[in-house]
C-alpha positions as a Python dict, from the first residue, in 0.01 Angstrom:
ca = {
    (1, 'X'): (0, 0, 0),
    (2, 'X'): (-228, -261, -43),
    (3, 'X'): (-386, -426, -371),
    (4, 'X'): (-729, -428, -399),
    (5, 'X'): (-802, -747, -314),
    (6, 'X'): (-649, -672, 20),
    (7, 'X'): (-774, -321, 90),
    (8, 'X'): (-1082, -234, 286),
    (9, 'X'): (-1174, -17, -56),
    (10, 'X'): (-1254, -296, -206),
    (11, 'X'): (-1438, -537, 94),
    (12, 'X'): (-1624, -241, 273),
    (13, 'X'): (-1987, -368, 258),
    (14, 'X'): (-1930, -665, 53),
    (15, 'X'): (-2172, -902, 137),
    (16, 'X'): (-1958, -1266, 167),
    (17, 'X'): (-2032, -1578, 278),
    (18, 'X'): (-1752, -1843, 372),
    (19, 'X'): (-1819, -2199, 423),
    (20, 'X'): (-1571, -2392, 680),
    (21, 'X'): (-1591, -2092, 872),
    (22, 'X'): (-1564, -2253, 1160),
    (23, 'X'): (-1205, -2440, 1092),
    (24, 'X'): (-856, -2327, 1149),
    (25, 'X'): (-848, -2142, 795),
    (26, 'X'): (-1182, -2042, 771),
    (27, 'X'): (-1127, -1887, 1077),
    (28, 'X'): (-843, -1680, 1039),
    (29, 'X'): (-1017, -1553, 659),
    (30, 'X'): (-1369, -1502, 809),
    (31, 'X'): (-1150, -1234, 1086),
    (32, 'X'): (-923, -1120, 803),
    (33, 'X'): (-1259, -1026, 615),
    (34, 'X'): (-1424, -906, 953),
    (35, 'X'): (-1111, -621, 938),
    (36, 'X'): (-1155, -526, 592),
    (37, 'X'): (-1532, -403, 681),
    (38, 'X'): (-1724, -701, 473),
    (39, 'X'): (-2062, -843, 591),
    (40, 'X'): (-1919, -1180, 656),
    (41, 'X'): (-2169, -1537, 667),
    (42, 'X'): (-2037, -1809, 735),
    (43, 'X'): (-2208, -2183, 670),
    (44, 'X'): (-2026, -2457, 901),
    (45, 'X'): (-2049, -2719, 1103),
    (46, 'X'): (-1927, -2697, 1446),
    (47, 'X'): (-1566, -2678, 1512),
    (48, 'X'): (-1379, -3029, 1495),
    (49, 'X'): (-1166, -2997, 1744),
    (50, 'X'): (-1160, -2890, 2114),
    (51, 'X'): (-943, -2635, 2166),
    (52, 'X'): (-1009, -2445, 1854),
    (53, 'X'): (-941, -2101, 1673),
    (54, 'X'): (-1263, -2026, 1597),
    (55, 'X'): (-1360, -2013, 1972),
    (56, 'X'): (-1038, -1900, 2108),
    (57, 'X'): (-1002, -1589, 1875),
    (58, 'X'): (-1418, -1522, 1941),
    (59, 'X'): (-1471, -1511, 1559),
    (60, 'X'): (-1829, -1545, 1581),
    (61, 'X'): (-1822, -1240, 1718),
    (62, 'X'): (-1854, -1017, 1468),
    (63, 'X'): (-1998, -1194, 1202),
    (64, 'X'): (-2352, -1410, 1105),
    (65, 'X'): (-2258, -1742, 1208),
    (66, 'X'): (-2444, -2013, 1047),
    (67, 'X'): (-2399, -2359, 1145),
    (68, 'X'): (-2542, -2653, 897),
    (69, 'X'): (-2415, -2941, 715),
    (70, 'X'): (-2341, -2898, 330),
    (71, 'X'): (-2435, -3230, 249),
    (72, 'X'): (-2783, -3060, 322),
    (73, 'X'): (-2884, -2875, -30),
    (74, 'X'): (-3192, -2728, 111),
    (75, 'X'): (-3008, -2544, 387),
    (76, 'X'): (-2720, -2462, 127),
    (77, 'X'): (-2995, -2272, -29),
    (78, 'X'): (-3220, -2135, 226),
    (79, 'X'): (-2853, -1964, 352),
    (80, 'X'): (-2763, -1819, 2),
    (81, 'X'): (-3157, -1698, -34),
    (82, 'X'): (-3142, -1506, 304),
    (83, 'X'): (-2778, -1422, 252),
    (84, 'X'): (-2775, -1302, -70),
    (85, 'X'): (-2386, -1333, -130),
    (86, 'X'): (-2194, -1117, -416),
    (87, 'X'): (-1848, -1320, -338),
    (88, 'X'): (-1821, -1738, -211),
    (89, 'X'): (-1518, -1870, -45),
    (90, 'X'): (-1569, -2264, -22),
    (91, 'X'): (-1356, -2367, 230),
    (92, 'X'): (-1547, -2639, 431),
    (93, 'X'): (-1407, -2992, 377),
    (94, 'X'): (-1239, -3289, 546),
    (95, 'X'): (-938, -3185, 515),
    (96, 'X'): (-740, -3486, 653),
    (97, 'X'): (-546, -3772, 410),
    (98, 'X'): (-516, -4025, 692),
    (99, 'X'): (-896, -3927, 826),
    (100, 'X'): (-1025, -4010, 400),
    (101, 'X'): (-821, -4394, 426),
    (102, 'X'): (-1060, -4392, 776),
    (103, 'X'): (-1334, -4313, 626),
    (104, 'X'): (-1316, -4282, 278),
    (105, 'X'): (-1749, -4263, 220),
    (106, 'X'): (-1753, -3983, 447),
    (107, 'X'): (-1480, -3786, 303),
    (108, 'X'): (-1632, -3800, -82),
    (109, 'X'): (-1975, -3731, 35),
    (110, 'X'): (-1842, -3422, 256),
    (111, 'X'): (-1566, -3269, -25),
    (112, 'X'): (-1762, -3403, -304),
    (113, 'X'): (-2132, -3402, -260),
    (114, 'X'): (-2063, -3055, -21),
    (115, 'X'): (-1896, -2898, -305),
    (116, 'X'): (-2181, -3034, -604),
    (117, 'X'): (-2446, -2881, -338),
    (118, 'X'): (-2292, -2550, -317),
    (119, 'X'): (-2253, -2517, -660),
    (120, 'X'): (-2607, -2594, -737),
    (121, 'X'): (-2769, -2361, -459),
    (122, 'X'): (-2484, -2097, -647),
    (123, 'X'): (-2687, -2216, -972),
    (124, 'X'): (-3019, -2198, -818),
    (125, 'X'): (-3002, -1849, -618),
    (126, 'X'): (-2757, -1651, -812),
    (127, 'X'): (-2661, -1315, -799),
    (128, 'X'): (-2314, -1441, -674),
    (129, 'X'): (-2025, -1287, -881),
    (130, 'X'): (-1742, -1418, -782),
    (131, 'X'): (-1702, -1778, -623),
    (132, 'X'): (-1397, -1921, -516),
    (133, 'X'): (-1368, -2289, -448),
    (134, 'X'): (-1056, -2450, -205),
    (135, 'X'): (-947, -2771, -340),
    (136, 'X'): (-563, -2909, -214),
    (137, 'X'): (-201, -2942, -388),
    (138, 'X'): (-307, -3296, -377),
    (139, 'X'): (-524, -3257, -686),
    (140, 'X'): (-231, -3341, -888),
    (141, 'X'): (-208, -3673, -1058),
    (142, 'X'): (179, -3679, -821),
    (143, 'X'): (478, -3858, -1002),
    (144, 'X'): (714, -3743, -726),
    (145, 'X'): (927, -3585, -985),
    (146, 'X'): (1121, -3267, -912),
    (147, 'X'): (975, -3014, -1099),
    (148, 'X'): (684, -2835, -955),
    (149, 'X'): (309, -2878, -1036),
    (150, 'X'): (129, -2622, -1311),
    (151, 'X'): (-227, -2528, -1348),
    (152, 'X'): (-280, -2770, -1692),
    (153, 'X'): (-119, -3065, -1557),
    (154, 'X'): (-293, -3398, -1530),
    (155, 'X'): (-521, -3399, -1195),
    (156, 'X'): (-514, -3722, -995),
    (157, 'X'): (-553, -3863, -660),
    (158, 'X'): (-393, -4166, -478),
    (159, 'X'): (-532, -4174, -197),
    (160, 'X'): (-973, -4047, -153),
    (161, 'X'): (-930, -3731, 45),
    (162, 'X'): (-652, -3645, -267),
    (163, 'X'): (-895, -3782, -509),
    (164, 'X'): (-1193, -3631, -328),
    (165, 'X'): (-1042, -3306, -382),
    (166, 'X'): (-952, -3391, -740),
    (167, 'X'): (-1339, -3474, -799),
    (168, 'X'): (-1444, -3127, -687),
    (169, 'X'): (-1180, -2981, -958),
    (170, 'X'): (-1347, -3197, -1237),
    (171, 'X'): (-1728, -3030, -1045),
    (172, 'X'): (-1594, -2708, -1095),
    (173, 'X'): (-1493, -2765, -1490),
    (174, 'X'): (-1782, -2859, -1553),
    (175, 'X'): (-2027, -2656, -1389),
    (176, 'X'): (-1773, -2362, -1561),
    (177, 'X'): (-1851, -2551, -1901),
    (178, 'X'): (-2217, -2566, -1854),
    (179, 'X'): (-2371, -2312, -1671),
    (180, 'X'): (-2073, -2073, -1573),
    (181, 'X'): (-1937, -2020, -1928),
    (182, 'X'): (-1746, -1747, -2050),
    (183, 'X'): (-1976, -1641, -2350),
    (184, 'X'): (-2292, -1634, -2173),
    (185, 'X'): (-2109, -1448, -1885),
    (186, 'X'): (-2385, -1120, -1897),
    (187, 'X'): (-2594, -1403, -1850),
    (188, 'X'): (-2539, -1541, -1529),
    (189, 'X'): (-2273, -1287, -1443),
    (190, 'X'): (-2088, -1567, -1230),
    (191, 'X'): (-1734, -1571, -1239),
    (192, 'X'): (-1589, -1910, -1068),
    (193, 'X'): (-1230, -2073, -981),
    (194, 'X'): (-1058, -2288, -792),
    (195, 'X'): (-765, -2240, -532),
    (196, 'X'): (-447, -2492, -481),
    (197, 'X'): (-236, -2424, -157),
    (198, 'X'): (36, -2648, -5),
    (199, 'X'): (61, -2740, 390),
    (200, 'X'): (-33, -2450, 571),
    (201, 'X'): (85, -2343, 926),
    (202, 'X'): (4, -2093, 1196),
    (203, 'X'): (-148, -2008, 1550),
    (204, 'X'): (-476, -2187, 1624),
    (205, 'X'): (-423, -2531, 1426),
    (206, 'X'): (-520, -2835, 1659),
    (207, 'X'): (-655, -3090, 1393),
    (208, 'X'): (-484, -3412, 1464),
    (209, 'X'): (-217, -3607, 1251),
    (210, 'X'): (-109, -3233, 1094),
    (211, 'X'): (263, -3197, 1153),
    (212, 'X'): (276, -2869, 1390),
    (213, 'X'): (-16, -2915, 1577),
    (214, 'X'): (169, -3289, 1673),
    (215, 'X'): (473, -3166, 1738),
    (216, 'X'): (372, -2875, 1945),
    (217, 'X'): (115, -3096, 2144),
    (218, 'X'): (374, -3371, 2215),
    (219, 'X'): (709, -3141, 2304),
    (220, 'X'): (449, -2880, 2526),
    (221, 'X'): (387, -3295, 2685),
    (222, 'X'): (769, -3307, 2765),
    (223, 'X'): (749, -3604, 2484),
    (224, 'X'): (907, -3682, 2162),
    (225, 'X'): (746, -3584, 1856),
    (226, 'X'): (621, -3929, 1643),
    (227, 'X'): (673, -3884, 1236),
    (228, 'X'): (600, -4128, 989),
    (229, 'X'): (781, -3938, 675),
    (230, 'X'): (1034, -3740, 762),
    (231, 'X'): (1213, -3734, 389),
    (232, 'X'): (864, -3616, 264),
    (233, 'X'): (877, -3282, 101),
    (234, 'X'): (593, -3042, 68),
    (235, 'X'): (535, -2649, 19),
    (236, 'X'): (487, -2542, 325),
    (237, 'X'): (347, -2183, 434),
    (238, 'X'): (133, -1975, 685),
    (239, 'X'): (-224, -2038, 642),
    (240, 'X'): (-191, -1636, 567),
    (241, 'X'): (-47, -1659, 266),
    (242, 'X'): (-299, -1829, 32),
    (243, 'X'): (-571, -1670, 221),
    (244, 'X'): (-449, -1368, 71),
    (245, 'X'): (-430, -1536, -277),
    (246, 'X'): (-817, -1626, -195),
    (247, 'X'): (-941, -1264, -143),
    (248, 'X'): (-711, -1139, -467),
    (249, 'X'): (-849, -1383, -652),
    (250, 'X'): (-1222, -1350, -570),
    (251, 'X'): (-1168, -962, -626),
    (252, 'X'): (-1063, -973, -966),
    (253, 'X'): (-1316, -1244, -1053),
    (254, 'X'): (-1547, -964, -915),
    (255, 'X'): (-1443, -664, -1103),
    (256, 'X'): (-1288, -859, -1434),
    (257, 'X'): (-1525, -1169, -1451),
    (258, 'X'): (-1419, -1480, -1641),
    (259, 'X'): (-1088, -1339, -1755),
    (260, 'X'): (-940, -1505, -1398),
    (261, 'X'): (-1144, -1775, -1387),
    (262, 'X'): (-1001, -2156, -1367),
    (263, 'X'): (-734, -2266, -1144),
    (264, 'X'): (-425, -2145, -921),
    (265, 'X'): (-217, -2235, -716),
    (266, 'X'): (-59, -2061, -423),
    (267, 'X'): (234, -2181, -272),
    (268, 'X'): (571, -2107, -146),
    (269, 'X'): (883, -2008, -311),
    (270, 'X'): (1143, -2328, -376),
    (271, 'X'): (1369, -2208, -75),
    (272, 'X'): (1082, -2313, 199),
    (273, 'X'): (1020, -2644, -20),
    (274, 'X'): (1150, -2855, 304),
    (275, 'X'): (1127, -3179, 392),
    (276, 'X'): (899, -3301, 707),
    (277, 'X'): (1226, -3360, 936),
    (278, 'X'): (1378, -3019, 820),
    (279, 'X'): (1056, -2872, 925),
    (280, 'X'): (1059, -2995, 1272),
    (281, 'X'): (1434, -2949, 1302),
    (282, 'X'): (1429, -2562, 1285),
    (283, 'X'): (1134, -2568, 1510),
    (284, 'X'): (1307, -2738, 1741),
    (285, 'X'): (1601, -2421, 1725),
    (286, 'X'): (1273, -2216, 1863),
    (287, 'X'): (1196, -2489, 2141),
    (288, 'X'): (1417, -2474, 2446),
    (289, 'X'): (1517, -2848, 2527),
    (290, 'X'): (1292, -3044, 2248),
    (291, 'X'): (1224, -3366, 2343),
    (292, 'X'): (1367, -3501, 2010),
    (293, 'X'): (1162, -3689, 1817),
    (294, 'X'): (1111, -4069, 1693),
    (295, 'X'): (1032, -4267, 1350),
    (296, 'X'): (740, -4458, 1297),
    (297, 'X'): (684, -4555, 905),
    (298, 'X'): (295, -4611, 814),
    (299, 'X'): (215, -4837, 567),
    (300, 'X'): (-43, -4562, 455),
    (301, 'X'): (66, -4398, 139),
    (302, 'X'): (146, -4020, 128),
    (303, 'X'): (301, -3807, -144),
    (304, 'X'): (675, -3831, -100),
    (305, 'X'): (745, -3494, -332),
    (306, 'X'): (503, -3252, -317),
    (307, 'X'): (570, -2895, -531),
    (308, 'X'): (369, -2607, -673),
    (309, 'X'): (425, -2342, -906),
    (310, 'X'): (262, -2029, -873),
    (311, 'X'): (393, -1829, -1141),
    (312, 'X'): (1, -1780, -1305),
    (313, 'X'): (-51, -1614, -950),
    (314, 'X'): (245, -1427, -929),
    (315, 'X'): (243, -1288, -1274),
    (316, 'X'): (-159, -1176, -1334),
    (317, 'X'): (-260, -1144, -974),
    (318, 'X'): (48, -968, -835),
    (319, 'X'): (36, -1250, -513),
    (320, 'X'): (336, -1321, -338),
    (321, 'X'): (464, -1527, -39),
    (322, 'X'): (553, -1245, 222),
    (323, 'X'): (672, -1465, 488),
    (324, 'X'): (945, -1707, 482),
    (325, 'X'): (958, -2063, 623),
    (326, 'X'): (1143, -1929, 960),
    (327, 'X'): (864, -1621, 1001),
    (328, 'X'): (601, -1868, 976),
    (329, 'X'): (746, -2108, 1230),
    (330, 'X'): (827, -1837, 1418),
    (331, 'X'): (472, -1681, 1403),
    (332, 'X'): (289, -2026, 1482),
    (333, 'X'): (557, -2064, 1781),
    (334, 'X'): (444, -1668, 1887),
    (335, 'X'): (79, -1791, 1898),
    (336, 'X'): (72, -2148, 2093),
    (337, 'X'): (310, -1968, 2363),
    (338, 'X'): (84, -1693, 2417),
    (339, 'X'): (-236, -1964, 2397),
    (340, 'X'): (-66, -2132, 2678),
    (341, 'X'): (-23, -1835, 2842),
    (342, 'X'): (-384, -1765, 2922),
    (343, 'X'): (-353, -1410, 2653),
    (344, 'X'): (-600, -1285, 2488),
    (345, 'X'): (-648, -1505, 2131),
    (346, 'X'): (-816, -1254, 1939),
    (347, 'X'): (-636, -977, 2018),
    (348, 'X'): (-314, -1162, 1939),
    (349, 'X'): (-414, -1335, 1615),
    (350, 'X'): (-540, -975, 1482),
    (351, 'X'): (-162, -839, 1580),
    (352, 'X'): (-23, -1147, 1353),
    (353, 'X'): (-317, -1076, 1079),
    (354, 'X'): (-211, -675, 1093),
    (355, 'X'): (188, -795, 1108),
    (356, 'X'): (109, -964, 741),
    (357, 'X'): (-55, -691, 601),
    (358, 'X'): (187, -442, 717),
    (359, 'X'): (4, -236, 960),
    (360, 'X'): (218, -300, 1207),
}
């Protein structure tokens, strides 16, 4: 049985707007919401890349597909005005570490600015109740030591889509502090957090410089597979996975208020902790004559030891990883063969979605 921040008991009707809707995440949550009966919105720009899930899997489809910049506060709040959303899911962002050493101005306006804007048409509108903002793992001030990351430990950022993402933690404190509070919760009756997830994975990811979407582009090439840190480790899991930590999150914030408010991570359990070349190495068990693959160090820092613990979301949200590092290889695998093989996207990314929830 499902919990109730899974089950279309609890989403039937729900009025919910998602920003980033058009991305690879915001894609598969705005059709995992589409299935649980909510009135889905979503607030985007256009999809970044060509191929894309969003298009593939037809997720406009079935819900009110907004497109609009959230550097723009007045159509941030003409959306939420016409909308009138009871539950945010901020996932729009530039989402890329190499892209933020690029273009480092662009990615703090976007992630920063973006985030300060929605939060202020939240402020300005209201009548939102639960609001759940998508910052990174990377928020962590990273010593590459081997313990994993808590909730209350020291936020940081080396590089500026890390500390971008760090800056929209610090938003979120203190918009909690100053409008959002805890005592003055009948008030404003806005319950808000934030959401930490590790590298996710799955069918429909075709940003560039992300490990999977290279490595399936280059081999499906007949080419070898280019990394630049293959000792790096990081929590890796299906995009799936915290999406479902998202919607049991912004349900209790719903129904229980500030009690779940402030930060959580989701991410994997220590056995699927794996290193970038460990990654690529069981992938390549899946991929009939790999083409290998070939070293090229950047001289562009990245975390070298990445880990999260989720124990705050394991023990008072009941969330759980339910698919292991080889079902969520195997699962992205499923989905780019079928993509190549001219199926039908949205049929088979709702079969995956209904696999994970057990309705299959």
């Amino acid at each position: 049985m499902e919990t109730m921040g899974l089950s279309p008991e609890f989403w039937r009707g729900k009025r919910v707007l998602v920003t980033g809707h058009t991305g690879f995440k915001g894609s598969w949550l705005a059709l995992w919401l589409q299935s649980l009966g909510a009135r889905v919105s979503g607030f985007s720009l256009d999809p970044a890349t060509v191929p894309n899930l969003f298009e593939l899997a037809r997720v406009g489809e079935g819900i009110d597909d907004r497109r609009g910049d959230l550097r723009d506060l007045g159509a941030l709040l003409e959306v939420l005005a016409d909308v009138q959303p009871q539950i945010v899911l901020h996932l729009a962002a530039q989402p890329l570490v190499r892209e933020g050493y690029r273009d480092p101005l662009g990615t703090y306006s976007s992630n920063v600015m973006g985030t300060l804007n929605l939060l202020e048409a939240v402020r300005q509108i209201g009548g939102v109740r639960a609001c759940v903002l998508v910052t990174t793992d990377k928020v962590y001030a990273n010593q590459e030591w081997l313990w994993p990351y808590r909730e209350n430990e020291a936020l940081g950022g080396h590089d500026p889509y890390s500390s971008s993402k760090a800056c929209c933690e610090l938003l979120a404190q203190s918009y909690a502090a100053s409008f959002f509070s805890a005592d003055r919760y009948a008030e404003h009756g806005l319950a808000l957090a934030t959401a930490r997830a590790g590298n996710v994975l799955g069918g429909g990811d075709f940003a560039p410089e992300r490990l999977i979407p290279d490595v399936l582009k280059a081999w499906s090439a007949d080419e070898p597979v280019t990394l630049r840190y293959p000792q790096a480790v990081r929590p890796w899991q299906h995009a799936l996975e915290p999406l479902a930590g998202y919607l049991q999150l912004a349900a209790r914030l719903y129904e229980q208020g500030p009690e779940f408010a402030g930060a959580w991570n989701f991410g994997p359990g220590e056995a699927d902790m794996c290193s970038v070349g460990e990654v690529v190495q069981l992938l390549a068990e899946r991929w009939p004559l790999a083409p290998g693959l070939r070293i090229e160090p950047s001289d562009l820092h990245e975390a070298g030891l990445l880990r999260l613990d989720s124990s705050r979301a394991r023990q008072l949200l009941g969330w759980q990883p339910r698919w292991s590092l080889q079902q969520c290889l195997a699962q992205t695998l499923d989905w780019h063969l079928a993509w190549q093989n001219g199926d039908d996207m949205r049929a088979i990314t709702l079969n995956q979605l209904n696999l994970y929830r057990g309705r299959l």
